[in-house]
CSV table of C-alpha atoms in Angstrom, one decimal:
chain,number,residue,atom,x,y,z
J,30,UNK,CA,33.9,53.7,-60.5
J,31,UNK,CA,31.2,52.4,-58.2
J,32,UNK,CA,29.8,53.9,-55.1
J,33,UNK,CA,28.0,51.8,-52.5
J,34,UNK,CA,26.1,52.3,-49.3
J,35,UNK,CA,28.0,50.9,-46.4
J,36,UNK,CA,26.7,48.7,-43.7
J,37,UNK,CA,27.7,50.8,-40.7
J,38,UNK,CA,25.1,51.8,-38.1
J,39,UNK,CA,22.2,49.9,-36.6
J,40,UNK,CA,19.5,50.8,-39.2
J,41,UNK,CA,16.9,48.0,-39.3
J,42,UNK,CA,18.6,46.1,-36.6
J,43,UNK,CA,16.7,46.8,-33.3
J,44,UNK,CA,17.4,43.4,-31.8
J,45,UNK,CA,21.1,43.7,-32.4
J,46,UNK,CA,21.1,47.1,-30.8
J,47,UNK,CA,19.2,45.7,-27.8
J,48,UNK,CA,21.7,42.8,-27.4
J,49,UNK,CA,24.5,45.3,-27.5
J,50,UNK,CA,23.2,47.7,-24.9
J,51,UNK,CA,21.3,45.6,-22.3
J,52,UNK,CA,23.7,42.7,-21.6
J,53,UNK,CA,26.7,45.0,-21.8
J,54,UNK,CA,25.1,47.4,-19.3
J,55,UNK,CA,24.2,44.5,-17.0
J,56,UNK,CA,27.8,43.2,-17.2
J,57,UNK,CA,29.3,46.5,-16.3
J,58,UNK,CA,26.8,46.9,-13.4
J,59,UNK,CA,27.8,43.5,-12.0
J,60,UNK,CA,31.5,44.2,-12.4
J,61,UNK,CA,31.6,47.8,-11.1
J,62,UNK,CA,28.5,48.3,-9.0
J,63,UNK,CA,27.2,45.0,-7.7
J,64,UNK,CA,30.0,42.5,-7.6
J,65,UNK,CA,28.4,40.6,-4.7
J,66,UNK,CA,25.6,39.4,-7.1
J,67,UNK,CA,28.0,37.9,-9.7
J,68,UNK,CA,27.7,34.4,-8.1
J,69,UNK,CA,24.0,34.4,-9.2
J,70,UNK,CA,25.1,34.6,-12.9
J,71,UNK,CA,27.7,31.9,-12.8
J,72,UNK,CA,27.0,29.2,-15.5
J,73,UNK,CA,27.6,26.1,-13.3
J,74,UNK,CA,26.4,22.8,-14.6
J,75,UNK,CA,27.0,21.0,-11.3
J,76,UNK,CA,24.7,23.5,-9.5
J,77,UNK,CA,22.0,22.8,-12.1
J,78,UNK,CA,22.3,19.0,-11.7
J,79,UNK,CA,23.0,18.6,-8.0
J,80,UNK,CA,21.2,21.6,-6.5
J,81,UNK,CA,18.4,21.9,-9.0
J,82,UNK,CA,19.3,25.5,-9.7
J,83,UNK,CA,17.6,25.5,-13.1
J,84,UNK,CA,17.5,29.3,-13.2
J,85,UNK,CA,21.2,29.3,-13.9
J,86,UNK,CA,20.5,28.0,-17.4
J,87,UNK,CA,18.9,31.4,-18.1
J,88,UNK,CA,20.9,33.8,-15.9
J,89,UNK,CA,24.3,32.2,-16.6
J,90,UNK,CA,23.8,32.1,-20.4
J,91,UNK,CA,22.5,35.7,-20.8
J,92,UNK,CA,25.1,37.9,-19.1
J,93,UNK,CA,28.9,37.7,-19.4
J,94,UNK,CA,31.0,38.0,-16.3
J,95,UNK,CA,34.2,38.9,-18.1
J,96,UNK,CA,34.9,42.1,-19.9
J,97,UNK,CA,36.8,40.3,-22.7
J,98,UNK,CA,33.8,37.9,-23.3
J,99,UNK,CA,31.5,40.9,-23.4
J,100,UNK,CA,33.6,42.8,-25.8
J,101,UNK,CA,34.0,39.7,-28.1
J,102,UNK,CA,30.3,38.9,-28.1
J,103,UNK,CA,29.3,42.6,-28.7
J,104,UNK,CA,31.8,42.9,-31.5
J,105,UNK,CA,30.4,39.8,-33.2
J,106,UNK,CA,26.8,40.9,-32.7
J,107,UNK,CA,27.6,44.3,-34.3
J,108,UNK,CA,29.4,42.7,-37.3
J,109,UNK,CA,26.7,40.1,-37.9
J,110,UNK,CA,23.8,42.6,-37.7
J,111,UNK,CA,23.6,42.3,-41.5
J,112,UNK,CA,21.8,39.0,-41.0
J,113,UNK,CA,19.0,40.7,-39.1
J,114,UNK,CA,18.6,43.1,-42.0
J,115,UNK,CA,18.5,40.2,-44.4
J,116,UNK,CA,16.4,37.7,-42.5
J,117,UNK,CA,14.2,40.1,-40.5
J,118,UNK,CA,14.2,40.6,-36.8
J,119,UNK,CA,11.9,37.6,-36.1
J,120,UNK,CA,13.9,35.1,-38.0
J,121,UNK,CA,17.1,36.5,-36.6
J,122,UNK,CA,15.7,36.2,-33.1
J,123,UNK,CA,14.5,32.7,-33.8
J,124,UNK,CA,17.9,31.7,-34.9
J,125,UNK,CA,19.5,33.1,-31.8
J,126,UNK,CA,16.8,31.4,-29.6
J,127,UNK,CA,17.1,28.1,-31.3
J,128,UNK,CA,20.9,28.0,-31.1
J,129,UNK,CA,20.7,29.2,-27.5
J,130,UNK,CA,18.6,26.2,-26.6
J,131,UNK,CA,20.6,23.7,-28.7
J,132,UNK,CA,24.0,24.9,-27.4
J,133,UNK,CA,22.7,24.5,-23.8
J,134,UNK,CA,21.7,20.9,-24.6
J,135,UNK,CA,25.1,20.3,-26.2
J,136,UNK,CA,26.9,21.7,-23.2
J,137,UNK,CA,25.2,19.0,-21.0
J,138,UNK,CA,25.9,16.2,-23.5
J,139,UNK,CA,29.5,17.1,-24.0
J,140,UNK,CA,30.1,17.5,-20.2
J,141,UNK,CA,28.6,14.1,-19.5
J,142,UNK,CA,30.6,12.6,-22.4
J,143,UNK,CA,33.9,13.9,-21.0
J,144,UNK,CA,33.0,12.8,-17.5
J,145,UNK,CA,32.0,9.3,-18.7
J,146,UNK,CA,34.9,8.7,-21.2
J,147,UNK,CA,37.8,10.5,-19.4
J,148,UNK,CA,36.5,11.0,-15.9
J,149,UNK,CA,37.0,14.7,-16.4
J,150,UNK,CA,34.5,16.8,-14.4
J,151,UNK,CA,33.2,20.0,-16.1
J,152,UNK,CA,31.6,22.5,-13.7
J,153,UNK,CA,31.8,26.2,-14.7
J,154,UNK,CA,31.4,27.2,-18.4
J,155,UNK,CA,31.8,30.7,-19.9
J,156,UNK,CA,28.7,32.7,-19.2
J,157,UNK,CA,26.9,34.9,-21.7
J,158,UNK,CA,25.6,34.7,-25.2
J,159,UNK,CA,28.7,33.1,-26.7
J,160,UNK,CA,26.9,30.0,-27.9
J,161,UNK,CA,24.4,31.6,-30.2
J,162,UNK,CA,26.8,34.4,-31.2
J,163,UNK,CA,29.4,32.0,-32.4
J,164,UNK,CA,26.7,30.0,-34.2
J,165,UNK,CA,26.2,33.1,-36.4
J,166,UNK,CA,29.4,32.0,-38.2
J,167,UNK,CA,27.3,29.3,-39.9
J,168,UNK,CA,25.0,31.6,-41.9
J,169,UNK,CA,28.1,33.7,-42.5
J,170,UNK,CA,29.7,30.7,-44.1
J,171,UNK,CA,26.7,29.8,-46.3
J,172,UNK,CA,25.7,33.4,-47.2
J,173,UNK,CA,28.9,35.4,-48.0
J,174,UNK,CA,30.4,34.4,-51.4
J,175,UNK,CA,33.4,32.1,-51.3
J,176,UNK,CA,36.5,31.9,-53.5
J,177,UNK,CA,38.0,28.5,-54.0
J,178,UNK,CA,41.7,28.3,-53.2
J,179,UNK,CA,42.6,24.7,-53.8
J,180,UNK,CA,41.2,21.1,-53.4
J,181,UNK,CA,42.2,18.2,-51.2
J,182,UNK,CA,42.2,14.7,-52.7
J,183,UNK,CA,40.6,16.1,-55.8
J,184,UNK,CA,37.1,16.7,-54.3
J,185,UNK,CA,37.4,18.5,-51.0
J,186,UNK,CA,37.2,22.3,-51.7
J,187,UNK,CA,39.3,24.6,-49.6
J,188,UNK,CA,38.1,28.2,-49.7
J,189,UNK,CA,39.4,31.4,-48.3
J,190,UNK,CA,37.0,31.0,-45.3
J,191,UNK,CA,37.9,27.5,-44.4
J,192,UNK,CA,40.5,28.5,-41.8
J,193,UNK,CA,37.8,30.4,-39.9
J,194,UNK,CA,36.0,27.2,-39.1
J,195,UNK,CA,39.0,25.0,-38.3
J,196,UNK,CA,39.0,26.4,-34.8
J,197,UNK,CA,35.8,24.5,-34.0
J,198,UNK,CA,32.6,23.1,-35.4
J,199,UNK,CA,29.4,25.1,-34.6
J,200,UNK,CA,27.1,22.1,-34.0
J,201,UNK,CA,24.2,24.1,-32.7
J,202,UNK,CA,24.4,26.5,-35.7
J,203,UNK,CA,24.5,23.6,-38.1
J,204,UNK,CA,21.6,21.8,-36.5
J,205,UNK,CA,19.4,24.9,-36.5
J,206,UNK,CA,20.5,26.3,-39.9
J,207,UNK,CA,19.9,22.9,-41.7
J,208,UNK,CA,16.6,22.4,-39.8
J,209,UNK,CA,17.6,19.0,-38.5
J,210,UNK,CA,14.5,17.2,-37.1
J,211,UNK,CA,12.5,20.3,-37.9
J,212,UNK,CA,13.9,22.3,-35.0
J,213,UNK,CA,13.1,25.6,-36.7
J,214,UNK,CA,9.4,24.7,-36.4
J,215,UNK,CA,9.5,24.2,-32.6
J,216,UNK,CA,12.4,26.6,-31.6
J,217,UNK,CA,11.2,29.9,-32.8
J,218,UNK,CA,9.9,33.2,-31.4
J,219,UNK,CA,6.1,33.3,-31.5
J,220,UNK,CA,4.4,35.7,-33.8
J,221,UNK,CA,2.6,37.5,-30.9
J,222,UNK,CA,5.9,38.0,-29.1
J,223,UNK,CA,7.6,39.3,-32.2
J,224,UNK,CA,4.7,41.7,-32.7
J,225,UNK,CA,4.9,42.9,-29.1
J,226,UNK,CA,8.6,43.4,-29.3
J,227,UNK,CA,8.2,45.4,-32.5
J,228,UNK,CA,5.7,47.7,-30.7
J,229,UNK,CA,7.8,48.1,-27.5
J,230,UNK,CA,11.4,47.6,-28.4
J,231,UNK,CA,11.7,48.9,-31.9
J,232,UNK,CA,10.8,52.5,-31.1
J,233,UNK,CA,13.4,52.5,-28.4
J,234,UNK,CA,16.3,50.7,-30.2
J,235,UNK,CA,15.7,51.5,-33.8
J,236,UNK,CA,18.4,53.4,-35.6
J,237,UNK,CA,18.1,56.2,-38.1
J,238,UNK,CA,18.6,55.6,-41.8
J,239,UNK,CA,22.1,56.6,-43.0
J,240,UNK,CA,21.9,59.6,-45.3
J,241,UNK,CA,25.5,59.9,-46.5
J,242,UNK,CA,27.2,57.0,-48.2
J,243,UNK,CA,29.6,55.1,-45.9
J,244,UNK,CA,32.9,53.5,-46.7
J,245,UNK,CA,33.2,49.9,-47.8
J,246,UNK,CA,33.5,46.9,-45.6
J,247,UNK,CA,31.2,44.6,-43.6
J,248,UNK,CA,32.8,44.4,-40.2
J,249,UNK,CA,34.1,41.0,-39.4
J,250,UNK,CA,34.0,40.0,-43.1
J,251,UNK,CA,36.5,42.8,-44.0
J,252,UNK,CA,39.6,40.5,-43.6
J,253,UNK,CA,37.8,37.8,-45.7
J,254,UNK,CA,37.0,40.3,-48.4
J,255,UNK,CA,40.6,41.5,-48.6
J,256,UNK,CA,41.7,37.9,-49.0
J,257,UNK,CA,39.0,37.4,-51.6
J,258,UNK,CA,40.3,40.4,-53.6
J,259,UNK,CA,43.9,39.2,-53.4
J,260,UNK,CA,42.9,35.7,-54.5
J,261,UNK,CA,40.7,36.9,-57.3
J,262,UNK,CA,43.5,39.3,-58.6
J,263,UNK,CA,45.9,36.4,-58.6
J,264,UNK,CA,43.5,34.2,-60.5
J,265,UNK,CA,42.8,37.0,-63.1
J,266,UNK,CA,46.5,37.5,-63.6
J,267,UNK,CA,47.2,33.8,-64.2
J,268,UNK,CA,44.2,33.6,-66.6
J,269,UNK,CA,45.3,36.6,-68.5
J,270,UNK,CA,48.9,35.3,-68.8
J,271,UNK,CA,47.6,31.9,-70.0
J,272,UNK,CA,45.3,33.6,-72.6
J,273,UNK,CA,48.1,35.7,-73.8
J,274,UNK,CA,50.4,32.6,-74.3
J,275,UNK,CA,47.7,30.8,-76.2
J,276,UNK,CA,47.1,33.8,-78.5
J,277,UNK,CA,50.9,34.1,-79.1
J,278,UNK,CA,51.1,30.4,-79.9
J,279,UNK,CA,48.2,30.5,-82.3
J,280,UNK,CA,49.6,33.6,-84.0
J,281,UNK,CA,53.0,31.9,-84.6
J,282,UNK,CA,51.3,28.8,-86.0
J,283,UNK,CA,49.3,30.9,-88.4
J,284,UNK,CA,52.4,32.8,-89.6
J,285,UNK,CA,55.0,30.0,-90.0
J,286,UNK,CA,52.9,26.9,-90.2
J,287,UNK,CA,53.9,23.7,-88.5
J,288,UNK,CA,57.7,24.4,-88.7
J,289,UNK,CA,59.1,27.7,-87.6
J,290,UNK,CA,61.5,28.4,-90.5
J,291,UNK,CA,62.4,31.8,-89.0
J,292,UNK,CA,64.4,30.1,-86.4
J,293,UNK,CA,66.8,28.8,-89.1
J,294,UNK,CA,66.5,31.5,-91.7
J,295,UNK,CA,65.8,34.9,-90.0
J,296,UNK,CA,64.6,37.7,-92.3
J,297,UNK,CA,66.7,40.6,-93.2
J,298,UNK,CA,65.1,42.9,-90.7
J,299,UNK,CA,66.1,40.5,-87.9
J,300,UNK,CA,69.7,40.0,-88.9
J,301,UNK,CA,71.0,43.3,-87.7
J,302,UNK,CA,73.0,42.9,-84.5
J,303,UNK,CA,72.8,46.6,-83.5
J,304,UNK,CA,69.2,47.2,-84.0
J,305,UNK,CA,67.3,48.1,-80.8
J,306,UNK,CA,65.0,45.4,-79.4
J,307,UNK,CA,61.4,46.4,-80.0
J,308,UNK,CA,59.2,45.7,-77.0
J,309,UNK,CA,55.9,44.0,-77.9
J,310,UNK,CA,52.8,46.1,-77.4
J,311,UNK,CA,51.0,45.4,-74.2
J,312,UNK,CA,47.6,43.6,-74.6
J,313,UNK,CA,44.7,46.0,-74.7
J,314,UNK,CA,42.5,45.9,-71.6
J,315,UNK,CA,39.1,44.1,-72.0
J,316,UNK,CA,36.4,46.4,-73.1
J,317,UNK,CA,33.5,46.9,-70.6
J,318,UNK,CA,30.2,45.2,-71.3
J,319,UNK,CA,27.6,47.4,-73.0
J,320,UNK,CA,25.3,49.3,-70.8
J,321,UNK,CA,22.2,47.4,-72.0
J,322,UNK,CA,23.4,44.0,-70.8
J,323,UNK,CA,20.5,42.4,-68.9
J,324,UNK,CA,21.1,41.6,-65.2
J,325,UNK,CA,19.5,39.0,-63.0
J,326,UNK,CA,17.1,40.5,-60.5
J,327,UNK,CA,17.9,37.7,-58.0
J,328,UNK,CA,21.6,38.6,-58.0
J,329,UNK,CA,20.7,42.3,-57.7
J,330,UNK,CA,18.6,41.4,-54.7
J,331,UNK,CA,21.5,39.5,-53.1
J,332,UNK,CA,23.8,42.4,-53.5
J,333,UNK,CA,21.2,44.8,-52.1
J,334,UNK,CA,20.8,42.6,-49.1
J,335,UNK,CA,24.6,42.9,-48.4
J,336,UNK,CA,24.1,46.7,-48.1
J,337,UNK,CA,24.8,47.9,-51.7
J,338,UNK,CA,22.5,50.2,-53.6
J,339,UNK,CA,20.4,49.0,-56.6
J,340,UNK,CA,22.2,51.2,-59.1
J,341,UNK,CA,25.6,50.1,-58.0
J,342,UNK,CA,24.6,46.4,-58.0
J,343,UNK,CA,23.2,46.7,-61.5
J,344,UNK,CA,26.4,48.4,-62.8
J,345,UNK,CA,28.6,45.8,-61.2
J,346,UNK,CA,26.6,42.9,-62.6
J,347,UNK,CA,26.7,44.5,-66.1
J,348,UNK,CA,30.5,45.0,-65.9
J,349,UNK,CA,31.0,41.4,-64.6
J,350,UNK,CA,28.6,39.7,-67.0
J,351,UNK,CA,26.3,38.7,-64.2
J,352,UNK,CA,29.1,37.0,-62.1
J,353,UNK,CA,28.0,37.5,-58.5
J,354,UNK,CA,31.5,37.0,-57.1
J,355,UNK,CA,33.1,39.3,-59.5
J,356,UNK,CA,30.4,41.9,-58.9
J,357,UNK,CA,31.0,41.7,-55.2
J,358,UNK,CA,34.7,42.2,-55.8
J,359,UNK,CA,34.0,45.3,-57.9
J,360,UNK,CA,31.8,46.8,-55.3
J,361,UNK,CA,34.2,46.2,-52.5
J,362,UNK,CA,37.2,47.5,-54.4
J,363,UNK,CA,35.8,50.7,-55.7
């Protein structure tokens, strides 16, 4: 019914493309070609504190020394490139830079807390961009629509994305996203640096605009979207069954009044034992909304930011009566 423009490729995501190519190439160079220089990129907190090797805070937190960590961070950067399209390259770079600094500070605080409370020394931590990359789960949580599954104690909502965040709390992402102590004002990429990067890096790493329409799905959110569709279909099925039961109850009350006399004195057409049982007619599917239903431009803009075309977003919102979650479900299903 609906066609949508997918989110594949690196169109309007030059920073994501650079983070995919440069750190990955440096990692492969250190592993295959120059293994003797790997010790310079080890993220050692003890070397920073005791030997004053402050440069490890930069080198150790920019390049992964493990192929699995490189693949994991590259996969997440590719799947979360939609936030660079939505926020812009400068704001996206500011988020990565701010969470990179905050995660480094939290590393020191947590290491000192473990050493002070449990006398557990922490020396070498995983190298690379894992801190700011995993912090991208925070805007993913706040931006992608959620479907409520249940509630705990009557007021704690459990959604279909809650299990993603049980594995750990992204403190640096929460601090930067919620602008605690105005960190976004101080930890951001300067305007002149963003302008120079757009002049130098964007021509090198910018992708071409996709011409053919791509299949559905938004990378790492695909599993979440499948779960959303299943939960929403279950909810629609339950609601339709409840509505049908209410209609049947109201229809019986209108026919027989308060007391159902047909239970005691069935009519002649119901007394035959050998008459075939007549199946009730299935309920008619709901009619689509008229084509001239007004749509909210703000919701159209949100759907377009997720990668869908304007025409498809308008049709989905008309069909779902301006329900953003239902419109997203329609666009992902068709």
